[in-house]
GROMACS .gro file of N, CA and C in nm:
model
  258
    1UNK      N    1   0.085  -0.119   0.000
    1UNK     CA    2   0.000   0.000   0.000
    1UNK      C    3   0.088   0.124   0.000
    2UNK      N    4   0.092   0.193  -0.106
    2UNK     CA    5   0.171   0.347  -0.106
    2UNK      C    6   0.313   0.307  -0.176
    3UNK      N    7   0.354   0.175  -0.178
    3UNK     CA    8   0.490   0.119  -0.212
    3UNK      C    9   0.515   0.181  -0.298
    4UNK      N   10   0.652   0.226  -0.405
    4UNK     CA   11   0.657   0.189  -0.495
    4UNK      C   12   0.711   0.097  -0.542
    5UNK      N   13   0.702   0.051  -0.702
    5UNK     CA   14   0.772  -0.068  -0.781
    5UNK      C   15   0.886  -0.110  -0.747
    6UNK      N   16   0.940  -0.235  -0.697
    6UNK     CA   17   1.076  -0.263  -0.738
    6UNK      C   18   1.144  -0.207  -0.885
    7UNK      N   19   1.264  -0.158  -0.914
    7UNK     CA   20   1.282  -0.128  -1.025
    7UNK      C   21   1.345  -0.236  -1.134
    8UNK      N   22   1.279  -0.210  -1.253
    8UNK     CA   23   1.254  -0.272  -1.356
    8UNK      C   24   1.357  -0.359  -1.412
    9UNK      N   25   1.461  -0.251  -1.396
    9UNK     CA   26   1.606  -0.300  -1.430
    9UNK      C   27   1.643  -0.445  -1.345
   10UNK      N   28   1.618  -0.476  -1.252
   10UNK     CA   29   1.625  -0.591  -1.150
   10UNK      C   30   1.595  -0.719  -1.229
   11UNK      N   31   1.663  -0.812  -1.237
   11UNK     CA   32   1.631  -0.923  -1.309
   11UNK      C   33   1.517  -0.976  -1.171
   12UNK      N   34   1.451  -1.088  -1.295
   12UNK     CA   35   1.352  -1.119  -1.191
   12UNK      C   36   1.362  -1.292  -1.238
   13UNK      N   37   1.332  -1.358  -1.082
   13UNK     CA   38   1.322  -1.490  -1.049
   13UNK      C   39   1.127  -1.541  -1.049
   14UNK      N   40   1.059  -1.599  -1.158
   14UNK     CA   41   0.892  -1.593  -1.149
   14UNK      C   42   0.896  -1.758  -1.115
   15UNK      N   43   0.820  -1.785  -0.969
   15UNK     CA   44   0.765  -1.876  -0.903
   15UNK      C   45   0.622  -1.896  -0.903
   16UNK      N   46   0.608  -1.985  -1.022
   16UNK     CA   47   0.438  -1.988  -1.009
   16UNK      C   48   0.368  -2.091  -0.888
   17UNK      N   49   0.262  -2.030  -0.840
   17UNK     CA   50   0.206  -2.138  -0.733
   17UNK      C   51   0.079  -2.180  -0.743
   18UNK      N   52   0.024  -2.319  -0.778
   18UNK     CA   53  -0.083  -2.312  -0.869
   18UNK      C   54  -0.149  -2.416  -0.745
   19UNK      N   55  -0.244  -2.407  -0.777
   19UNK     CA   56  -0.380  -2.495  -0.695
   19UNK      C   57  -0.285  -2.633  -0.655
   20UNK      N   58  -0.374  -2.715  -0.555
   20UNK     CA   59  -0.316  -2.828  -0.570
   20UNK      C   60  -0.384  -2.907  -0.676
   21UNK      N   61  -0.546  -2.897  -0.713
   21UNK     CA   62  -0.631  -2.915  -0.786
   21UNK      C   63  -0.663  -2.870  -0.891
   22UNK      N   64  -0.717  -2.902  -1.019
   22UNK     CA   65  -0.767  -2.818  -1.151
   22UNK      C   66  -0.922  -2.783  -1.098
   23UNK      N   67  -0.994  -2.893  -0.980
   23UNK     CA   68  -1.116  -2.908  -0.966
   23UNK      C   69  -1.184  -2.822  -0.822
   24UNK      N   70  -1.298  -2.750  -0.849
   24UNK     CA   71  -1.379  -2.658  -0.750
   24UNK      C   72  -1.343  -2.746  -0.590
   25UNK      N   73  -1.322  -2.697  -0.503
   25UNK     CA   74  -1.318  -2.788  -0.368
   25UNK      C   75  -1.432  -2.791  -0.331
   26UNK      N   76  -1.537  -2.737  -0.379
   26UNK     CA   77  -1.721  -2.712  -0.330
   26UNK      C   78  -1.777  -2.798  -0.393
   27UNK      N   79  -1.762  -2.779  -0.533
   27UNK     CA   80  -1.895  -2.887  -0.601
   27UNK      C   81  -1.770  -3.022  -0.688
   28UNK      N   82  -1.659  -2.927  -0.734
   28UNK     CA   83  -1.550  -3.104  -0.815
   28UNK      C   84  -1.534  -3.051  -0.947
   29UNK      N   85  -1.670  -2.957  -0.992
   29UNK     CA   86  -1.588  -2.921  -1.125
   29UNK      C   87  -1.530  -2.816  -1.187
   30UNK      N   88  -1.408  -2.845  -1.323
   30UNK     CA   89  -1.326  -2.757  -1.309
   30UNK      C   90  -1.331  -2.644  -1.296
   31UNK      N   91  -1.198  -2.556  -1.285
   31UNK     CA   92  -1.155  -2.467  -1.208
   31UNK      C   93  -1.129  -2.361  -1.335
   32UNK      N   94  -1.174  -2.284  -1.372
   32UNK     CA   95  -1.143  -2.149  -1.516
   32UNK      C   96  -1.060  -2.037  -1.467
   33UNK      N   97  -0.911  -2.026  -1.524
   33UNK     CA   98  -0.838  -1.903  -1.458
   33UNK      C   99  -0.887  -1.773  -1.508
   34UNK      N  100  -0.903  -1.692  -1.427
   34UNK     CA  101  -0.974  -1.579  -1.398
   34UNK      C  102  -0.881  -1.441  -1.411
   35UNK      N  103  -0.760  -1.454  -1.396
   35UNK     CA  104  -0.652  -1.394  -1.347
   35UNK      C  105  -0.544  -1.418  -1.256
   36UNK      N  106  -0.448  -1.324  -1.216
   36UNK     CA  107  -0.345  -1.414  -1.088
   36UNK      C  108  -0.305  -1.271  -1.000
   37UNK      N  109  -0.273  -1.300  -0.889
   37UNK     CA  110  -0.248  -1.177  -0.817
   37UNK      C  111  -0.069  -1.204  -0.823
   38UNK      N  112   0.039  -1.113  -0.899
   38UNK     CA  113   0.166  -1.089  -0.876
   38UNK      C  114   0.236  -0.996  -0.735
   39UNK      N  115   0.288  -1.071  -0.628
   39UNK     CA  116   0.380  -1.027  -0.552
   39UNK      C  117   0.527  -1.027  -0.583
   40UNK      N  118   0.611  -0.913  -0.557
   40UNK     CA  119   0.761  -0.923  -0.521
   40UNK      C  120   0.869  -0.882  -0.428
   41UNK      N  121   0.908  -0.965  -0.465
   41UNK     CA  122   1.021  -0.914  -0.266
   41UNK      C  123   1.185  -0.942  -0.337
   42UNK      N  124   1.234  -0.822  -0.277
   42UNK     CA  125   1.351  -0.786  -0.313
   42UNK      C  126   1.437  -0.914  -0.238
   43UNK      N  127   1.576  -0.951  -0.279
   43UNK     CA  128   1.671  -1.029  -0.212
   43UNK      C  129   1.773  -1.005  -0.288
   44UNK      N  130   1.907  -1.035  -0.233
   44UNK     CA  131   2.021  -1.039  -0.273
   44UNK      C  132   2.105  -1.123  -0.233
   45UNK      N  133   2.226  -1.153  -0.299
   45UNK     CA  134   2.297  -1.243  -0.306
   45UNK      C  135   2.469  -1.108  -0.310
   46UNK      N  136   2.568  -1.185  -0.215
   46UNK     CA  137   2.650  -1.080  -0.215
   46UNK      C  138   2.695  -0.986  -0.331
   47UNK      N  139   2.655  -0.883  -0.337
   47UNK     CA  140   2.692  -0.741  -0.446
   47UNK      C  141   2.602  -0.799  -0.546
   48UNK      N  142   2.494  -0.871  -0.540
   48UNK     CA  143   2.362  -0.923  -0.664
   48UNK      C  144   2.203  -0.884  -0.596
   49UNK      N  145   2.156  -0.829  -0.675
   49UNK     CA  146   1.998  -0.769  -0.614
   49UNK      C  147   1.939  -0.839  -0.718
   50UNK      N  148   1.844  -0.909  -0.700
   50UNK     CA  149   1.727  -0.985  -0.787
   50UNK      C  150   1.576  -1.001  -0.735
   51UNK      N  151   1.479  -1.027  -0.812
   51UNK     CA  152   1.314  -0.974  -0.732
   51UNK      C  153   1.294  -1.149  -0.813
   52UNK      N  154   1.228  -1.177  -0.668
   52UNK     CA  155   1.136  -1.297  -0.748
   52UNK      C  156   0.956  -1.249  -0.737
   53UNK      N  157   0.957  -1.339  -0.841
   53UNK     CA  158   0.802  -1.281  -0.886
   53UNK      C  159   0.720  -1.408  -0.808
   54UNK      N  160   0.610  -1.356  -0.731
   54UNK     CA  161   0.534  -1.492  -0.706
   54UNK      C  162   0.366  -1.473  -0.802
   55UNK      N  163   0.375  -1.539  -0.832
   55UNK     CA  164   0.260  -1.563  -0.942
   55UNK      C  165   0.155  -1.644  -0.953
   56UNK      N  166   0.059  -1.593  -0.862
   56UNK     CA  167  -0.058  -1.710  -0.814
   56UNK      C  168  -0.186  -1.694  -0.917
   57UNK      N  169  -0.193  -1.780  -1.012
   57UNK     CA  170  -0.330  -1.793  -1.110
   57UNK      C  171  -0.422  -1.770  -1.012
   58UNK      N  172  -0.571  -1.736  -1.038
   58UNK     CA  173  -0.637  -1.742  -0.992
   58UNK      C  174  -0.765  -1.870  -1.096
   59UNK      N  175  -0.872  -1.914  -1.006
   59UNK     CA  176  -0.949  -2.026  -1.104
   59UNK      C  177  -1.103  -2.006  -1.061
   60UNK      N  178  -1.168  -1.987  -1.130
   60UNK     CA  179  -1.336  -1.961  -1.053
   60UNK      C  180  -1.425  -2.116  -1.120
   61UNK      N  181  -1.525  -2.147  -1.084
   61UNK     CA  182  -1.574  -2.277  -1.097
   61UNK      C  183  -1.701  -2.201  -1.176
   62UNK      N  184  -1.691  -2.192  -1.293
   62UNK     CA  185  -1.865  -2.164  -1.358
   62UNK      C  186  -1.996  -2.238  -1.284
   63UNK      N  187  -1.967  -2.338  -1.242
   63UNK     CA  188  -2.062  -2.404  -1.150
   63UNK      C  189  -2.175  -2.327  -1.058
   64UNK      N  190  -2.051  -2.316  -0.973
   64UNK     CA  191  -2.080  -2.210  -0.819
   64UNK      C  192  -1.982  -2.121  -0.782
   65UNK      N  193  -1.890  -2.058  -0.888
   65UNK     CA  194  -1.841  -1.909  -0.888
   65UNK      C  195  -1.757  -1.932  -0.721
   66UNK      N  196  -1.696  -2.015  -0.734
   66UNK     CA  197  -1.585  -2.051  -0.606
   66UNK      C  198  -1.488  -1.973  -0.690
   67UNK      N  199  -1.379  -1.882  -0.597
   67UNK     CA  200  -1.225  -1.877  -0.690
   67UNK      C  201  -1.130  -1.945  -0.605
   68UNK      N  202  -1.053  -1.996  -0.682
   68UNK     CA  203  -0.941  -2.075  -0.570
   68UNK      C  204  -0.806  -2.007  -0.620
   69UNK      N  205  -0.715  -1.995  -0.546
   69UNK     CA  206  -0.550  -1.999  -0.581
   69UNK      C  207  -0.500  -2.097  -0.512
   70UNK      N  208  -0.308  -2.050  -0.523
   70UNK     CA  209  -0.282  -2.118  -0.386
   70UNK      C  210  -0.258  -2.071  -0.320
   71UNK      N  211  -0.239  -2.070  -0.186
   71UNK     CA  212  -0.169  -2.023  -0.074
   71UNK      C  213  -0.053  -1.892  -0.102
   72UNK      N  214  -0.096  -1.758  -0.065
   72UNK     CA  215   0.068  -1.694  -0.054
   72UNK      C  216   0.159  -1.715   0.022
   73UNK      N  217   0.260  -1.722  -0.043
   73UNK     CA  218   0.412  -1.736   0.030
   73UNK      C  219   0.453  -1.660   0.173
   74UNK      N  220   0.513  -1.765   0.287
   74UNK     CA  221   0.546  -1.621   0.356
   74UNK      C  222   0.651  -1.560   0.371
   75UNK      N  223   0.657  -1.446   0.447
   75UNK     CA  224   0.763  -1.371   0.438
   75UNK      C  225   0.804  -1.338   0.530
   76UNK      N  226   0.875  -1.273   0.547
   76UNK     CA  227   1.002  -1.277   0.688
   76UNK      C  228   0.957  -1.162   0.782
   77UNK      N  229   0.892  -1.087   0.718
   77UNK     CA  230   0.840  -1.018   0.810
   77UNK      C  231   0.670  -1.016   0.720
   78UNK      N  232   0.581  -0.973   0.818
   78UNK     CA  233   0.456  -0.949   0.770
   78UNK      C  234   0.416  -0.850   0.654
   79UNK      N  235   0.383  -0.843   0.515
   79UNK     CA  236   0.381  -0.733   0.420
   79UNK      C  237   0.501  -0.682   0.444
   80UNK      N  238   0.618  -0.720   0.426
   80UNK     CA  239   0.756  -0.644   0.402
   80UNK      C  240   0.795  -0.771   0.290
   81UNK      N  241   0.878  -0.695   0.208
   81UNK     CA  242   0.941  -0.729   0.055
   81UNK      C  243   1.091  -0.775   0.071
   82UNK      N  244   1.121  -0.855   0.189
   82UNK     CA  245   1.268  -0.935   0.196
   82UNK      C  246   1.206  -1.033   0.155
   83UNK      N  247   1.277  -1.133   0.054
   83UNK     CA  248   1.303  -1.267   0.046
   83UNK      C  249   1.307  -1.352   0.161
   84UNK      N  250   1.261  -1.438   0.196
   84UNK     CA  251   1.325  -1.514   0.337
   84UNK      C  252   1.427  -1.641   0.253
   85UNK      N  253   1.459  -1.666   0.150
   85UNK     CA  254   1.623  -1.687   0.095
   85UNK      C  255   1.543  -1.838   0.040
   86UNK      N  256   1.479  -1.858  -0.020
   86UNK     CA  257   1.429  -1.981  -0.098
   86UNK      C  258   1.589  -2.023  -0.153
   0.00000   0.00000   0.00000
């Protein structure tokens, strides 16, 4: 909130994290991606700065309009942008 962008120039590391399932956990049938919500958190490696991207699809069930992702990643501190060193 208020952040700004990591900068662009930063090579970036993209970790996708996808359902454990293709299928609704409510009714069973499949899951239609909808979109994905992108997080990034700065880390470095001695005199190396790199951003990994976490990249969670999102999936809604035409059925009964469930959306599922997976789980966000955590982080080392609460809403703060360190790596905790994957």
């Amino acid at each position: 909130a208020g952040r700004q962008p990591l900068p662009d120039h930063l090579p970036r590391i993209e970790h996708r994290h996808e359902p454990e399932s293709g299928q609704c956990s409510q009714c069973g049938h499949n899951l239609v991606k909808i979109g994905e919500d992108v997080s990034e958190q700065l880390d470095v490696e001695p005199a190396k700065f790199f951003v990994h991207r976490h990249i969670r699809p999102q999936y809604a069930c035409k059925t009964c309009e469930t959306v599922t992702a997976a789980p966000i990643p955590s982080a080392i501190i609460d809403g703060g942008m360190a790596a905790p060193g994957l």
